[in-house]
Coordinates of C-alpha atoms in Angstrom, one line a residue:
Chain A
M1 CA 67.6 -52.9 -175.0
M2 CA 68.7 -53.0 -178.6
D3 CA 71.9 -54.7 -177.5
N4 CA 70.1 -57.9 -176.7
E5 CA 70.5 -60.8 -179.0
V6 CA 68.1 -61.1 -181.9
I7 CA 65.4 -63.8 -181.1
I8 CA 63.2 -63.6 -184.2
E9 CA 64.5 -62.5 -187.6
T10 CA 62.7 -62.5 -190.9
I11 CA 64.5 -62.6 -194.1
D12 CA 62.7 -61.3 -197.2
L13 CA 59.5 -62.7 -195.8
S14 CA 56.6 -62.5 -198.4
R15 CA 53.1 -63.9 -198.6
H16 CA 50.9 -63.6 -201.7
F17 CA 47.2 -64.2 -201.8
G18 CA 46.6 -64.5 -205.6
A19 CA 47.6 -61.2 -207.0
L20 CA 47.5 -59.5 -203.6
V21 CA 50.9 -59.2 -201.8
A22 CA 49.9 -59.1 -198.2
V23 CA 53.4 -59.2 -196.8
D24 CA 56.1 -57.9 -199.1
S25 CA 59.8 -58.7 -198.4
V26 CA 59.7 -57.9 -194.8
N27 CA 63.0 -57.9 -192.9
I28 CA 62.6 -57.3 -189.2
K29 CA 64.7 -58.2 -186.2
V30 CA 63.1 -58.7 -182.8
H31 CA 65.4 -58.5 -179.9
R32 CA 65.1 -60.6 -176.7
N33 CA 63.2 -59.1 -173.8
T34 CA 61.8 -56.2 -175.7
L35 CA 58.2 -55.2 -176.3
H36 CA 58.0 -54.8 -180.1
A37 CA 54.9 -53.2 -181.5
I38 CA 53.7 -53.5 -185.1
I39 CA 51.4 -50.7 -186.2
G40 CA 49.9 -49.7 -189.5
P41 CA 46.6 -49.0 -191.1
N42 CA 44.0 -51.7 -191.8
G43 CA 45.3 -54.1 -194.5
A44 CA 48.9 -53.3 -193.9
G45 CA 49.7 -57.0 -193.4
K46 CA 50.2 -57.1 -189.7
T47 CA 48.0 -60.1 -189.0
T48 CA 49.4 -61.9 -192.0
L49 CA 52.9 -61.3 -190.7
F50 CA 51.8 -62.8 -187.4
N51 CA 50.3 -65.8 -189.2
L52 CA 53.7 -66.3 -190.8
L53 CA 55.6 -66.0 -187.6
S54 CA 53.3 -68.4 -185.7
G55 CA 53.2 -71.0 -188.4
N56 CA 49.5 -70.6 -189.3
L57 CA 50.5 -69.7 -192.9
S58 CA 53.6 -70.7 -194.8
P59 CA 55.3 -67.9 -196.6
T60 CA 55.5 -67.6 -200.4
N61 CA 59.1 -66.5 -200.1
G62 CA 61.6 -65.9 -197.4
K63 CA 62.5 -67.3 -194.0
V64 CA 61.7 -67.0 -190.4
I65 CA 64.7 -67.5 -188.1
F66 CA 64.1 -68.2 -184.4
K67 CA 67.1 -68.2 -182.1
G68 CA 69.3 -68.9 -185.1
K69 CA 67.2 -71.8 -186.4
D70 CA 65.2 -71.8 -189.6
I71 CA 61.6 -72.6 -188.5
T72 CA 60.0 -71.8 -191.8
N73 CA 57.4 -74.4 -192.9
K74 CA 57.5 -76.3 -189.6
P75 CA 54.0 -77.7 -188.8
V76 CA 52.0 -75.3 -186.7
Y77 CA 51.8 -77.5 -183.6
K78 CA 55.6 -77.4 -183.3
F79 CA 55.8 -73.6 -182.7
I80 CA 54.7 -73.5 -179.1
H81 CA 57.2 -76.2 -178.3
H82 CA 59.9 -74.1 -179.9
G83 CA 58.7 -71.2 -177.6
I84 CA 56.4 -69.1 -179.8
G85 CA 52.9 -68.6 -178.6
R86 CA 50.2 -66.6 -180.3
S87 CA 46.9 -65.0 -179.4
F88 CA 44.2 -64.0 -181.9
Q89 CA 42.5 -60.8 -182.8
I90 CA 39.2 -62.6 -183.2
T91 CA 38.7 -64.6 -180.0
N92 CA 39.7 -68.2 -180.7
I93 CA 38.8 -70.4 -177.7
F94 CA 37.1 -73.7 -177.1
P95 CA 33.6 -72.2 -176.8
N96 CA 31.7 -75.1 -175.1
L97 CA 34.4 -75.9 -172.5
T98 CA 34.9 -74.2 -169.2
V99 CA 37.4 -71.5 -168.6
F100 CA 39.4 -73.9 -166.5
E101 CA 39.4 -76.6 -169.2
N102 CA 40.5 -74.1 -171.9
I103 CA 43.5 -73.1 -169.9
R104 CA 44.2 -76.6 -168.7
L105 CA 44.4 -77.8 -172.3
A106 CA 46.8 -75.0 -173.1
S107 CA 49.1 -76.1 -170.3
Q108 CA 48.6 -79.8 -170.9
A109 CA 50.3 -79.5 -174.3
M110 CA 53.6 -78.9 -172.6
E111 CA 53.4 -81.9 -170.4
K112 CA 54.6 -85.4 -171.1
G113 CA 51.8 -88.0 -170.9
N114 CA 49.3 -86.7 -173.4
F115 CA 48.7 -90.3 -174.5
K116 CA 48.1 -91.8 -171.1
F117 CA 44.5 -92.6 -172.0
W118 CA 44.0 -94.8 -168.9
M119 CA 44.6 -92.0 -166.4
N120 CA 42.4 -89.1 -165.4
A121 CA 43.6 -85.8 -166.8
S122 CA 43.4 -84.1 -163.4
R123 CA 46.3 -86.3 -162.2
L124 CA 48.8 -84.9 -164.6
P125 CA 51.6 -83.4 -162.5
R126 CA 52.0 -79.6 -162.5
C127 CA 49.3 -79.1 -165.0
E128 CA 46.4 -78.4 -162.6
Q129 CA 48.6 -76.1 -160.5
R130 CA 49.9 -74.2 -163.5
T131 CA 46.3 -73.7 -164.7
W132 CA 45.2 -72.1 -161.4
E133 CA 48.2 -69.8 -161.5
V134 CA 47.4 -68.6 -164.9
I135 CA 43.7 -68.2 -164.1
E136 CA 44.6 -66.1 -161.1
R137 CA 47.0 -64.1 -163.1
V138 CA 44.5 -63.0 -165.7
G139 CA 41.8 -62.5 -163.1
L140 CA 39.3 -65.1 -164.0
K141 CA 39.3 -67.1 -160.7
E142 CA 35.7 -66.4 -159.9
R143 CA 34.6 -67.5 -163.4
A144 CA 36.9 -70.6 -163.7
H145 CA 33.9 -73.0 -164.0
L146 CA 31.8 -71.0 -166.4
I147 CA 31.4 -72.1 -170.0
A148 CA 33.8 -70.0 -172.1
S149 CA 31.2 -68.9 -174.6
T150 CA 29.0 -67.4 -171.9
L151 CA 31.7 -65.0 -170.7
P152 CA 31.5 -61.3 -171.6
H153 CA 33.8 -60.2 -174.4
G154 CA 36.4 -58.6 -172.1
D155 CA 36.8 -61.8 -170.1
Q156 CA 37.1 -63.8 -173.3
R157 CA 40.0 -61.6 -174.2
K158 CA 41.6 -62.3 -170.8
L159 CA 41.0 -66.0 -171.4
E160 CA 42.7 -65.7 -174.8
L161 CA 45.7 -64.2 -173.1
G162 CA 45.6 -66.9 -170.4
M163 CA 45.8 -69.6 -173.1
I164 CA 49.0 -68.2 -174.4
L165 CA 50.5 -67.6 -170.9
A166 CA 49.8 -71.2 -169.7
P167 CA 52.5 -72.9 -171.9
D168 CA 54.9 -70.2 -170.9
P169 CA 56.5 -69.4 -174.3
E170 CA 59.6 -67.2 -174.7
V171 CA 58.0 -65.1 -177.4
L172 CA 54.3 -64.0 -177.2
L173 CA 52.7 -62.8 -180.4
L174 CA 49.7 -60.7 -179.3
D175 CA 47.3 -59.8 -182.0
E176 CA 45.3 -56.8 -180.8
P177 CA 44.8 -58.1 -177.2
T178 CA 42.5 -55.2 -176.4
A179 CA 40.3 -55.5 -179.5
G180 CA 36.7 -54.8 -178.6
M181 CA 37.4 -54.4 -174.9
A182 CA 35.6 -51.7 -172.8
A183 CA 37.9 -48.6 -172.5
E184 CA 38.2 -48.9 -168.8
Q185 CA 39.4 -52.5 -169.0
V186 CA 42.2 -51.7 -171.4
P187 CA 44.8 -50.1 -169.0
E188 CA 44.5 -53.1 -166.7
L189 CA 45.2 -55.6 -169.5
I190 CA 48.1 -53.5 -170.8
Q191 CA 49.6 -53.3 -167.3
L192 CA 49.3 -57.1 -167.1
I193 CA 51.1 -57.5 -170.5
K194 CA 53.9 -55.1 -169.4
E195 CA 54.3 -57.0 -166.1
I196 CA 54.5 -60.4 -167.8
Q197 CA 57.1 -59.1 -170.2
Q198 CA 59.3 -57.6 -167.6
A199 CA 59.0 -60.2 -164.8
G200 CA 59.3 -63.3 -167.0
N201 CA 62.0 -62.0 -169.3
K202 CA 59.7 -62.5 -172.3
T203 CA 59.7 -61.0 -175.7
V204 CA 56.4 -59.6 -176.7
M205 CA 55.3 -58.7 -180.2
L206 CA 52.1 -56.7 -180.2
V207 CA 49.7 -55.5 -182.9
E208 CA 47.7 -52.7 -181.5
H209 CA 45.6 -49.8 -182.8
N210 CA 45.4 -47.8 -179.6
M211 CA 48.3 -45.3 -180.1
N212 CA 48.5 -44.2 -176.5
V213 CA 49.0 -47.8 -175.5
V214 CA 51.6 -48.4 -178.1
M215 CA 53.6 -45.3 -177.4
S216 CA 53.6 -45.9 -173.7
I217 CA 54.6 -49.5 -173.4
S218 CA 56.7 -50.5 -176.4
N219 CA 60.5 -50.4 -176.8
V220 CA 60.5 -50.7 -180.5
I221 CA 57.8 -49.9 -183.1
T222 CA 57.7 -51.2 -186.6
V223 CA 55.3 -49.3 -188.9
M224 CA 53.9 -51.4 -191.8
H225 CA 52.1 -50.0 -194.9
L226 CA 50.8 -52.0 -197.8
G227 CA 52.8 -55.1 -196.8
K228 CA 56.1 -53.3 -196.4
V229 CA 58.0 -51.9 -193.5
L230 CA 57.7 -48.2 -193.6
A231 CA 59.7 -47.3 -190.6
E232 CA 61.2 -48.8 -187.4
G233 CA 62.5 -47.1 -184.3
T234 CA 61.8 -46.0 -180.7
P235 CA 58.3 -44.6 -180.0
S236 CA 59.6 -41.0 -180.0
A237 CA 61.4 -41.4 -183.3
I238 CA 58.3 -42.9 -184.9
A239 CA 56.0 -40.2 -183.6
A240 CA 58.4 -37.6 -185.1
N241 CA 58.7 -39.4 -188.5
K242 CA 57.1 -37.4 -191.2
E243 CA 56.4 -40.4 -193.5
V244 CA 54.6 -42.2 -190.7
Q245 CA 52.6 -39.1 -189.9
T246 CA 51.2 -39.0 -193.4
A247 CA 50.7 -42.7 -193.9
Y248 CA 49.1 -43.6 -190.7
L249 CA 49.0 -41.2 -187.8
G250 CA 47.5 -38.6 -190.2
G251 CA 49.1 -35.8 -188.2
L252 CA 46.7 -36.4 -185.5
Y253 CA 48.9 -38.0 -182.9
E254 CA 51.0 -35.7 -180.8
L255 CA 53.5 -37.3 -178.4
D256 CA 52.7 -36.3 -174.9
V257 CA 56.0 -35.3 -173.3
Chain B
M1 CA 45.1 -93.9 -156.1
L2 CA 42.5 -95.8 -154.0
K3 CA 40.6 -92.6 -153.4
T4 CA 40.3 -91.9 -157.1
R5 CA 39.1 -95.4 -157.7
I6 CA 36.4 -95.1 -155.0
S7 CA 35.3 -91.7 -156.4
F8 CA 35.1 -93.3 -159.8
F9 CA 32.7 -95.9 -158.5
R10 CA 30.6 -93.1 -157.0
E11 CA 30.5 -91.2 -160.2
Q12 CA 29.5 -94.3 -162.2
R13 CA 26.9 -95.4 -159.6
N14 CA 24.0 -95.4 -162.1
P15 CA 25.7 -97.5 -164.8
I16 CA 26.7 -100.0 -162.1
I17 CA 23.2 -100.2 -160.8
L18 CA 21.9 -100.6 -164.3
L19 CA 24.5 -103.4 -164.9
L20 CA 23.3 -105.3 -161.8
I21 CA 19.6 -105.0 -162.9
T22 CA 20.4 -106.1 -166.4
L23 CA 22.3 -109.1 -165.0
A24 CA 19.3 -110.1 -162.9
L25 CA 16.8 -109.4 -165.6
P26 CA 16.5 -112.9 -167.2
F27 CA 15.8 -114.3 -163.7
I28 CA 13.2 -111.6 -162.9
I29 CA 11.4 -112.3 -166.2
G30 CA 11.7 -116.0 -165.4
I31 CA 9.8 -115.5 -162.1
F32 CA 7.0 -113.7 -163.9
E33 CA 6.6 -116.5 -166.5
G34 CA 6.7 -119.1 -163.8
S35 CA 10.1 -120.7 -164.3
S36 CA 12.5 -120.9 -161.4
P37 CA 16.0 -119.3 -161.6
L38 CA 17.4 -122.7 -162.0
M39 CA 15.4 -123.3 -165.1
V40 CA 16.5 -119.9 -166.4
W41 CA 20.0 -120.9 -165.6
A42 CA 19.6 -124.0 -167.7
N43 CA 18.1 -121.9 -170.6
Q44 CA 14.6 -123.4 -170.2
G45 CA 12.4 -120.4 -169.8
S46 CA 11.1 -119.4 -173.1
I47 CA 10.1 -115.8 -172.5
S48 CA 13.3 -115.1 -170.6
K49 CA 15.3 -116.7 -173.4
F50 CA 13.5 -114.4 -175.9
I51 CA 14.3 -111.4 -173.8
E52 CA 17.9 -112.5 -173.5
G53 CA 18.0 -112.6 -177.3
L54 CA 16.6 -109.1 -177.6
G55 CA 19.1 -108.0 -174.9
I56 CA 22.0 -109.4 -176.8
E57 CA 21.0 -107.5 -179.9
I58 CA 20.7 -104.3 -177.9
F59 CA 24.2 -104.8 -176.3
I60 CA 25.8 -105.4 -179.8
L61 CA 24.0 -102.3 -181.2
A62 CA 25.0 -100.3 -178.1
L63 CA 28.7 -101.3 -178.4
Y64 CA 28.6 -100.3 -182.1
A65 CA 26.9 -97.0 -181.4
L66 CA 29.3 -96.3 -178.5
S67 CA 32.2 -96.6 -180.9
F68 CA 30.5 -94.2 -183.3
D69 CA 29.9 -91.7 -180.5
L70 CA 33.6 -91.7 -179.7
I71 CA 34.7 -90.5 -183.1
F72 CA 31.6 -88.4 -184.0
G73 CA 30.3 -87.1 -180.6
V74 CA 33.6 -86.8 -178.8
T75 CA 36.3 -86.2 -181.4
G76 CA 33.9 -84.5 -184.0
L77 CA 34.9 -86.7 -187.0
L78 CA 31.8 -87.4 -189.1
S79 CA 32.6 -90.8 -190.6
F80 CA 30.1 -92.3 -193.1
G81 CA 32.2 -95.5 -193.2
H82 CA 31.6 -96.7 -189.7
A83 CA 29.5 -99.7 -190.8
M84 CA 32.8 -101.1 -192.4
F85 CA 34.4 -101.2 -188.9
F86 CA 31.6 -103.4 -187.7
A87 CA 31.3 -105.5 -190.9
V88 CA 35.0 -106.3 -191.1
G89 CA 34.8 -107.8 -187.6
A90 CA 31.6 -109.7 -188.4
Y91 CA 32.8 -111.1 -191.8
L92 CA 36.3 -111.9 -190.6
T93 CA 34.9 -113.8 -187.6
G94 CA 32.5 -115.7 -189.9
I95 CA 35.1 -116.6 -192.5
A96 CA 37.8 -117.5 -189.9
L97 CA 35.4 -119.8 -188.1
K98 CA 33.7 -121.3 -191.1
T99 CA 36.3 -121.5 -193.9
L100 CA 39.6 -121.4 -192.1
G101 CA 38.3 -123.3 -189.0
L102 CA 40.4 -121.3 -186.6
P103 CA 39.8 -121.5 -182.8
L104 CA 38.0 -118.6 -181.2
Y105 CA 41.1 -117.0 -179.5
A106 CA 42.9 -116.9 -182.9
V107 CA 39.8 -115.3 -184.4
I108 CA 39.9 -112.6 -181.7
G109 CA 43.5 -111.9 -182.4
L110 CA 42.8 -111.7 -186.1
V111 CA 39.9 -109.3 -185.6
F112 CA 42.1 -107.1 -183.4
V113 CA 44.8 -106.9 -186.0
A114 CA 42.3 -106.2 -188.8
A115 CA 40.7 -103.4 -186.6
I116 CA 44.0 -101.7 -186.3
V117 CA 44.7 -102.0 -190.0
Q118 CA 41.4 -100.5 -191.0
A119 CA 41.8 -97.6 -188.5
V120 CA 45.2 -96.8 -190.1
L121 CA 43.6 -97.0 -193.5
F122 CA 41.0 -94.4 -192.4
G123 CA 43.9 -92.5 -190.7
L124 CA 45.7 -92.2 -194.0
V125 CA 43.2 -89.7 -195.3
L126 CA 42.8 -87.9 -192.0
P127 CA 45.5 -85.2 -192.5
R128 CA 44.2 -84.5 -196.0
V129 CA 40.5 -84.1 -195.6
K130 CA 38.3 -82.5 -193.0
G131 CA 34.6 -82.2 -192.2
I132 CA 32.2 -83.2 -195.0
T133 CA 35.1 -84.3 -197.2
F134 CA 36.2 -86.8 -194.6
A135 CA 32.6 -88.1 -194.5
L136 CA 32.6 -88.6 -198.3
V137 CA 36.0 -90.3 -198.4
T138 CA 35.1 -92.7 -195.6
L139 CA 31.8 -93.3 -197.4
G140 CA 33.7 -94.2 -200.5
M141 CA 36.0 -96.6 -198.7
A142 CA 33.1 -98.4 -196.9
S143 CA 31.2 -98.6 -200.2
V144 CA 34.2 -100.4 -201.8
F145 CA 34.1 -102.8 -199.0
H146 CA 30.4 -103.3 -199.4
I147 CA 30.7 -104.0 -203.1
V148 CA 33.6 -106.5 -202.5
V149 CA 31.6 -108.3 -199.9
M150 CA 28.5 -108.5 -202.3
S151 CA 30.5 -109.6 -205.3
S152 CA 30.1 -113.1 -206.7
D153 CA 33.9 -113.5 -207.0
V154 CA 34.2 -113.9 -203.2
A155 CA 30.8 -115.4 -202.7
N156 CA 32.4 -118.7 -201.6
Y157 CA 33.7 -116.9 -198.6
T158 CA 31.2 -114.1 -197.9
G159 CA 28.1 -115.6 -199.2
G160 CA 27.6 -112.7 -201.6
D161 CA 24.2 -110.9 -201.4
V162 CA 22.6 -113.9 -199.6
G163 CA 24.8 -113.5 -196.6
L164 CA 27.2 -115.7 -194.8
Q165 CA 25.6 -118.7 -193.3
G166 CA 26.5 -121.8 -191.5
V167 CA 29.1 -120.3 -189.2
V168 CA 30.1 -123.0 -186.6
V169 CA 30.0 -121.3 -183.3
P170 CA 32.0 -123.0 -180.5
A171 CA 29.6 -124.9 -178.3
F172 CA 30.4 -123.1 -175.0
I173 CA 29.2 -119.8 -176.4
N174 CA 26.6 -121.0 -178.9
P175 CA 23.6 -118.7 -178.5
A176 CA 21.1 -121.4 -179.4
I177 CA 22.2 -123.6 -176.5
E178 CA 24.1 -121.4 -174.0
R179 CA 22.1 -118.2 -174.5
L180 CA 22.3 -117.0 -171.0
R181 CA 26.0 -117.3 -171.0
F182 CA 26.2 -115.3 -174.3
Y183 CA 23.9 -112.7 -172.7
F184 CA 26.3 -112.3 -169.8
I185 CA 29.4 -112.2 -171.9
A186 CA 27.9 -109.5 -174.3
L187 CA 26.7 -107.5 -171.3
I188 CA 30.0 -107.5 -169.6
I189 CA 31.9 -106.6 -172.7
L190 CA 29.5 -103.7 -173.2
F191 CA 30.0 -102.6 -169.6
L192 CA 33.8 -102.8 -169.8
A193 CA 33.8 -100.9 -173.1
Y194 CA 31.6 -98.2 -171.6
W195 CA 33.9 -98.0 -168.6
L196 CA 37.0 -97.8 -170.8
Y197 CA 35.4 -95.1 -172.9
K198 CA 34.5 -93.1 -169.8
V199 CA 38.1 -93.3 -168.6
F200 CA 39.4 -92.4 -172.1
V201 CA 37.3 -89.3 -172.3
S202 CA 38.5 -87.9 -169.0
S203 CA 42.1 -88.8 -169.7
P204 CA 44.6 -86.3 -171.2
T205 CA 44.2 -88.0 -174.6
G206 CA 40.4 -87.8 -174.5
R207 CA 40.4 -84.1 -173.4
V208 CA 42.4 -83.2 -176.4
C209 CA 39.9 -85.2 -178.6
V210 CA 37.2 -83.0 -177.2
A211 CA 39.3 -79.9 -177.9
I212 CA 39.7 -81.1 -181.5
R213 CA 35.9 -81.3 -181.8
E214 CA 35.5 -77.8 -180.4
N215 CA 38.2 -76.0 -182.4
E216 CA 40.8 -78.1 -184.2
D217 CA 42.9 -75.2 -185.4
R218 CA 43.2 -73.8 -181.9
A219 CA 44.2 -77.3 -180.6
K220 CA 47.0 -77.3 -183.2
M221 CA 48.1 -73.8 -182.1
L222 CA 48.3 -75.0 -178.5
G223 CA 50.8 -77.5 -179.6
Y224 CA 48.9 -80.8 -180.2
N225 CA 49.6 -82.9 -183.2
T226 CA 45.9 -83.4 -183.7
F227 CA 46.4 -86.2 -186.3
K228 CA 47.8 -88.6 -183.6
F229 CA 44.8 -87.9 -181.3
K230 CA 42.3 -88.5 -184.1
L231 CA 44.1 -91.7 -185.0
A232 CA 44.0 -92.9 -181.4
A233 CA 40.2 -92.3 -181.3
L234 CA 39.7 -94.0 -184.6
M235 CA 41.7 -97.0 -183.4
L236 CA 39.8 -97.4 -180.2
A237 CA 36.5 -97.0 -182.1
S238 CA 37.6 -99.5 -184.8
I239 CA 38.6 -102.1 -182.2
T240 CA 35.3 -101.7 -180.3
A241 CA 33.1 -101.8 -183.5
A242 CA 35.0 -104.8 -184.9
F243 CA 34.4 -106.8 -181.7
A244 CA 30.8 -105.8 -181.8
G245 CA 30.9 -107.3 -185.3
T246 CA 32.4 -110.5 -183.9
L247 CA 29.6 -110.8 -181.3
H248 CA 27.1 -110.2 -184.2
A249 CA 28.7 -113.0 -186.2
L250 CA 28.5 -115.3 -183.3
Y251 CA 24.9 -114.5 -182.4
Q252 CA 23.2 -114.2 -185.8
P253 CA 22.6 -117.3 -187.9
V254 CA 23.1 -115.3 -191.0
I255 CA 25.6 -112.4 -191.5
S256 CA 23.7 -110.2 -194.0
P257 CA 25.6 -107.8 -196.2
T258 CA 23.3 -105.0 -195.0
I259 CA 25.6 -104.5 -192.1
A260 CA 28.3 -103.2 -194.5
D261 CA 26.1 -100.5 -196.2
L262 CA 25.5 -96.9 -195.5
G263 CA 22.2 -97.7 -193.9
F264 CA 24.0 -99.3 -191.0
T265 CA 26.2 -96.3 -190.4
V266 CA 23.0 -94.1 -190.4
T267 CA 21.7 -96.5 -187.7
A268 CA 24.6 -95.6 -185.5
L269 CA 24.1 -91.9 -186.2
L270 CA 20.4 -92.2 -185.4
I271 CA 21.1 -94.1 -182.1
V272 CA 23.6 -91.4 -181.1
L273 CA 21.2 -88.6 -182.0
I274 CA 18.4 -90.3 -179.9
G275 CA 20.6 -90.8 -176.9
G276 CA 22.6 -87.6 -177.1
V277 CA 25.7 -86.8 -179.1
G278 CA 29.0 -87.1 -177.2
T279 CA 27.5 -88.4 -174.0
L280 CA 28.5 -92.1 -174.3
S281 CA 25.7 -93.2 -172.0
G282 CA 23.4 -91.8 -174.7
A283 CA 24.7 -94.4 -177.1
V284 CA 23.6 -97.2 -174.8
I285 CA 20.2 -95.6 -174.0
G286 CA 19.7 -94.8 -177.7
A287 CA 20.4 -98.4 -178.7
L288 CA 17.8 -99.6 -176.2
V289 CA 15.2 -97.1 -177.4
Y290 CA 16.0 -97.8 -181.1
R291 CA 15.7 -101.6 -180.8
L292 CA 12.7 -101.6 -178.6
L293 CA 10.8 -99.1 -180.7
D294 CA 11.6 -101.1 -183.8
F295 CA 10.5 -104.3 -182.1
V296 CA 7.2 -102.9 -180.7
L297 CA 6.2 -101.0 -183.8
R298 CA 6.9 -104.0 -186.1
R299 CA 4.9 -106.2 -183.8
Y300 CA 1.8 -104.0 -183.5
I301 CA 1.8 -102.0 -186.7
G302 CA 3.5 -104.4 -189.0
A303 CA 4.7 -103.4 -192.5
S304 CA 4.1 -99.7 -192.2
A305 CA 6.2 -99.5 -189.0
S306 CA 9.1 -97.9 -190.7
L307 CA 6.9 -94.9 -191.6
V308 CA 6.0 -94.4 -188.0
T309 CA 9.6 -94.9 -186.9
G310 CA 10.8 -92.3 -189.4
A311 CA 8.2 -89.8 -188.1
I312 CA 9.3 -90.5 -184.5
Y313 CA 12.9 -89.8 -185.4
V314 CA 12.1 -86.6 -187.1
A315 CA 10.2 -85.5 -184.1
F316 CA 13.1 -86.5 -181.9
V317 CA 15.6 -84.4 -183.8
L318 CA 13.3 -81.4 -183.9
F319 CA 12.1 -81.4 -180.3
I320 CA 14.9 -83.1 -178.4
P321 CA 17.9 -82.0 -180.3
Y322 CA 20.3 -82.8 -177.5
G323 CA 19.0 -86.4 -177.2
I324 CA 17.8 -88.2 -174.1
M325 CA 21.0 -88.1 -172.1
G326 CA 22.1 -84.7 -173.5
T327 CA 18.9 -83.1 -172.4
W328 CA 19.0 -84.8 -169.0
Q329 CA 22.5 -83.5 -168.4
L330 CA 21.4 -80.0 -169.3
K331 CA 18.2 -79.9 -167.3
K332 CA 19.2 -82.1 -164.4
W333 CA 19.7 -79.3 -162.0
A334 CA 16.6 -77.4 -163.0
W335 CA 14.5 -80.6 -162.5
K336 CA 16.0 -81.4 -159.2
E337 CA 15.4 -77.9 -158.0
G338 CA 11.8 -78.0 -159.3
I339 CA 11.2 -81.2 -157.4
Q340 CA 12.5 -79.6 -154.2
R341 CA 10.3 -76.6 -154.7
L342 CA 7.3 -78.9 -155.2
L343 CA 8.1 -80.7 -152.0
R344 CA 8.3 -77.4 -150.1
L345 CA 5.0 -76.3 -151.6
F346 CA 3.3 -79.3 -150.0
Q347 CA 5.1 -78.7 -146.7
V348 CA 7.2 -81.8 -147.0
K349 CA 10.5 -81.1 -145.4
P350 CA 13.3 -81.5 -148.0
E351 CA 15.8 -84.2 -146.9
E352 CA 19.0 -82.2 -147.4
G353 CA 18.0 -78.7 -146.3
E354 CA 17.8 -76.0 -148.9
P355 CA 18.1 -76.9 -152.6
K356 CA 21.5 -76.1 -153.9
P357 CA 21.9 -74.5 -157.3
Q358 CA 24.7 -75.7 -159.5
Q359 CA 27.8 -74.9 -157.5
S360 CA 30.6 -73.2 -159.3
K361 CA 33.1 -75.7 -158.2

């Protein structure tokens, strides 16, 4: 897996909030078709790193290189067209629109004809079809015509995932996709993420706190601590790393072999 | 293609029925006052002529409120400078006809260009300010326009604080002579604008505008350059409001500078709140209620009418927060079901079998 070409690379990426250095000279390389997890204690800078990679924040220093091109400081709406999609830790949907409309809007962005104001939106080619595919994929078919804010939290997480699947990006940045989900729903969603990554030749970057999940599905793990990269390696190497044990895992996690 | 057109007619059945009734209204009024349709046609029925006048005012207000609903209710931009959109159209029409002596088609072209220019002017600040800041910046721009219009330096053109008088309206559309024709033209313009807006809102562009209202940051993340969509909505609203202003200038004997001040923007806000924010049809219904309420109260209460109007609006916002059409759209199914249940209670057989709850289609 590590032989694949590098798809995202950060060079000395830093972000300051006043005196706080949330992300401090981070250099990571993400390889194509891998599932790359970012772990670390709260406040380690994982979400800030994601915000820098997805264009939501611009860095104080450093660069983001995507497929050999410098995409630092590009406007945020360009990122999905480059092929980087991002989901949020705190559910970020269109609350008063239906599930269908949420996902339809996500896939419409990739179509030509966004400014055909004389034509009904349902007549956009492929858009409708793509929307139903995605809805089926994330298992919301029965709820497609419910208002998004009325969905239970677990379904809103699925919707959030659907909104990043619809435009079909090459790289998916998933910020705690299972946050707040009922424990029995987690394996199903993780399985879905794994399937999507393998079937579609996608690169997935994942922030996750559930260690069992992280250890079982990722190819590479980067551990962050206080804005810096503490360690990087395969799941087994990370689990054995003494430094990581003290900083994050607290000696509590034992790798099931 | 044909199928979608037919289904569109079916969806818009109520507005079309309303249009037909409103077209026939002067003749119906005429029958009640004892003047034949031919007399009404020749603008001889006095009550029907009066009703036509009231109708024209309502159509102009509705057109103006409709354009405000597009940017406030649909796209979620709170602009406090909307009166300027209207006033630019009105003053430009007045000045072009009176001072420059241009023919009407040239005036329409001029208003169209001016409408686009002012939308771009508002658009310049769009990427920089959001929410309440946008409201204040637009308020500032509109206030500048208001002050300029009122100033004595340009009083030769605008009439200053007295208002612009003596606009020569082309005879074929002069509301004093050809009022019925003016009534029909205003009504048809309103209907076409409403239709265009309905199409716009269900188009890809309009759907993105709704998404911007709901969650602009997310819309950007999905890959939309939201600035362009907001600018498109502003342009459409500006053109509509400016032409409402043109109709106003043609209809009213005096163009008063009050149409350029904040109060007139608040009028649009009030109409949209009464009718239902973001519903479009609410803007039309709201304009009707607003104008009729104003008329009736002024007639029967007199000077203290504005106190009562104010109280009614407060009650409206408190108890019907979604407005007339907004509440109707929310409760429609519940009411229909309730009526069916009542019918069953009285052993009347419902026409279409069992009542159907909202289908998840």
